[in-house]
């Protein structure tokens, strides 16, 4: 019997301890926010928060969770009452196909829980492990910036852009 705390609810599950957390969340607990993307921890579609840390749930056997709390997208809000980060993703139209968005939101939430006002560099570094094949990274970053209270980055001009400025200086 595996005991698991997910979104503040304690569950006792009769499952194989080697089952990936992602499968337990989706198949046993019917929480479908985390997606199966690659199964290799390379895309981030399966990202959940385990004890405050963004975690690829496809890589973690459920037995490795122990007593650490797990949070999924469902803990942040609902379709009718989205949380602040979810609202910002909607406002900035950060989803194109939407497959990566739950993982992106959970990775961003882990950062904002730990540091409500990160720098632009901290946001970019923290979000780097998660991929968006549709290329909406700039809108995803804008949504996170909005919640974190960060200003939009200044547009580069040919004179200030690092590549063109270096070319004109030589």
mmCIF file with all atom_site columns, N, CA and C in Angstrom, residues 4 10 18 31 89-90 93 97 115 120 124 131 160 170:
data_model
loop_
_atom_site.group_PDB
_atom_site.id
_atom_site.type_symbol
_atom_site.label_atom_id
_atom_site.label_alt_id
_atom_site.label_comp_id
_atom_site.label_asym_id
_atom_site.label_entity_id
_atom_site.label_seq_id
_atom_site.pdbx_PDB_ins_code
_atom_site.Cartn_x
_atom_site.Cartn_y
_atom_site.Cartn_z
_atom_site.occupancy
_atom_site.B_iso_or_equiv
_atom_site.pdbx_formal_charge
_atom_site.auth_seq_id
_atom_site.auth_comp_id
_atom_site.auth_asym_id
_atom_site.auth_atom_id
_atom_site.pdbx_PDB_model_num
ATOM 1  N N  . UNK A 1 4   ? 0.041  8.594  -0.298  1.00 0.00 ? 4   UNK A N  1
ATOM 2  C CA . UNK A 1 4   ? 0.448  9.728  -1.122  1.00 0.00 ? 4   UNK A CA 1
ATOM 3  C C  . UNK A 1 4   ? -0.415 10.938 -0.799  1.00 0.00 ? 4   UNK A C  1
ATOM 4  N N  . UNK A 1 10  ? -4.932 13.075 1.328   1.00 0.00 ? 10  UNK A N  1
ATOM 5  C CA . UNK A 1 10  ? -4.169 11.853 1.563   1.00 0.00 ? 10  UNK A CA 1
ATOM 6  C C  . UNK A 1 10  ? -4.835 10.695 0.817   1.00 0.00 ? 10  UNK A C  1
ATOM 7  N N  . UNK A 1 18  ? 6.953  0.863  -8.176  1.00 0.00 ? 18  UNK A N  1
ATOM 8  C CA . UNK A 1 18  ? 7.811  1.378  -9.247  1.00 0.00 ? 18  UNK A CA 1
ATOM 9  C C  . UNK A 1 18  ? 7.038  2.182  -10.294 1.00 0.00 ? 18  UNK A C  1
ATOM 10 N N  . UNK A 1 31  ? -6.269 12.783 -12.167 1.00 0.00 ? 31  UNK A N  1
ATOM 11 C CA . UNK A 1 31  ? -5.809 14.168 -12.262 1.00 0.00 ? 31  UNK A CA 1
ATOM 12 C C  . UNK A 1 31  ? -5.046 14.287 -13.577 1.00 0.00 ? 31  UNK A C  1
ATOM 13 N N  . UNK A 1 89  ? -1.648 33.364 -17.949 1.00 0.00 ? 89  UNK A N  1
ATOM 14 C CA . UNK A 1 89  ? -1.393 32.594 -19.168 1.00 0.00 ? 89  UNK A CA 1
ATOM 15 C C  . UNK A 1 89  ? -2.529 32.815 -20.169 1.00 0.00 ? 89  UNK A C  1
ATOM 16 N N  . UNK A 1 90  ? -3.761 32.894 -19.686 1.00 0.00 ? 90  UNK A N  1
ATOM 17 C CA . UNK A 1 90  ? -4.910 33.166 -20.559 1.00 0.00 ? 90  UNK A CA 1
ATOM 18 C C  . UNK A 1 90  ? -4.799 34.576 -21.129 1.00 0.00 ? 90  UNK A C  1
ATOM 19 N N  . UNK A 1 93  ? -2.280 34.871 -23.797 1.00 0.00 ? 93  UNK A N  1
ATOM 20 C CA . UNK A 1 93  ? -2.471 33.874 -24.852 1.00 0.00 ? 93  UNK A CA 1
ATOM 21 C C  . UNK A 1 93  ? -1.223 32.996 -24.993 1.00 0.00 ? 93  UNK A C  1
ATOM 22 N N  . UNK A 1 97  ? -1.039 25.125 -28.805 1.00 0.00 ? 97  UNK A N  1
ATOM 23 C CA . UNK A 1 97  ? -1.696 23.814 -28.759 1.00 0.00 ? 97  UNK A CA 1
ATOM 24 C C  . UNK A 1 97  ? -2.083 23.477 -27.321 1.00 0.00 ? 97  UNK A C  1
ATOM 25 N N  . UNK A 1 115 ? 10.087 32.347 -4.628  1.00 0.00 ? 115 UNK A N  1
ATOM 26 C CA . UNK A 1 115 ? 10.566 33.709 -4.841  1.00 0.00 ? 115 UNK A CA 1
ATOM 27 C C  . UNK A 1 115 ? 9.497  34.479 -5.616  1.00 0.00 ? 115 UNK A C  1
ATOM 28 N N  . UNK A 1 120 ? 14.380 38.677 -14.186 1.00 0.00 ? 120 UNK A N  1
ATOM 29 C CA . UNK A 1 120 ? 14.171 38.123 -15.530 1.00 0.00 ? 120 UNK A CA 1
ATOM 30 C C  . UNK A 1 120 ? 15.091 36.922 -15.752 1.00 0.00 ? 120 UNK A C  1
ATOM 31 N N  . UNK A 1 124 ? 13.975 33.010 -16.603 1.00 0.00 ? 124 UNK A N  1
ATOM 32 C CA . UNK A 1 124 ? 14.443 32.304 -17.803 1.00 0.00 ? 124 UNK A CA 1
ATOM 33 C C  . UNK A 1 124 ? 15.216 31.033 -17.445 1.00 0.00 ? 124 UNK A C  1
ATOM 34 N N  . UNK A 1 131 ? 9.934  22.568 -22.407 1.00 0.00 ? 131 UNK A N  1
ATOM 35 C CA . UNK A 1 131 ? 9.905  22.908 -23.825 1.00 0.00 ? 131 UNK A CA 1
ATOM 36 C C  . UNK A 1 131 ? 8.495  23.211 -24.309 1.00 0.00 ? 131 UNK A C  1
ATOM 37 N N  . UNK A 1 160 ? 22.249 48.828 -29.454 1.00 0.00 ? 160 UNK A N  1
ATOM 38 C CA . UNK A 1 160 ? 22.373 48.206 -28.133 1.00 0.00 ? 160 UNK A CA 1
ATOM 39 C C  . UNK A 1 160 ? 22.320 46.686 -28.170 1.00 0.00 ? 160 UNK A C  1
ATOM 40 N N  . UNK A 1 170 ? 33.472 47.297 -34.507 1.00 0.00 ? 170 UNK A N  1
ATOM 41 C CA . UNK A 1 170 ? 34.746 46.856 -35.094 1.00 0.00 ? 170 UNK A CA 1
ATOM 42 C C  . UNK A 1 170 ? 35.043 47.493 -36.414 1.00 0.00 ? 170 UNK A C  1
#
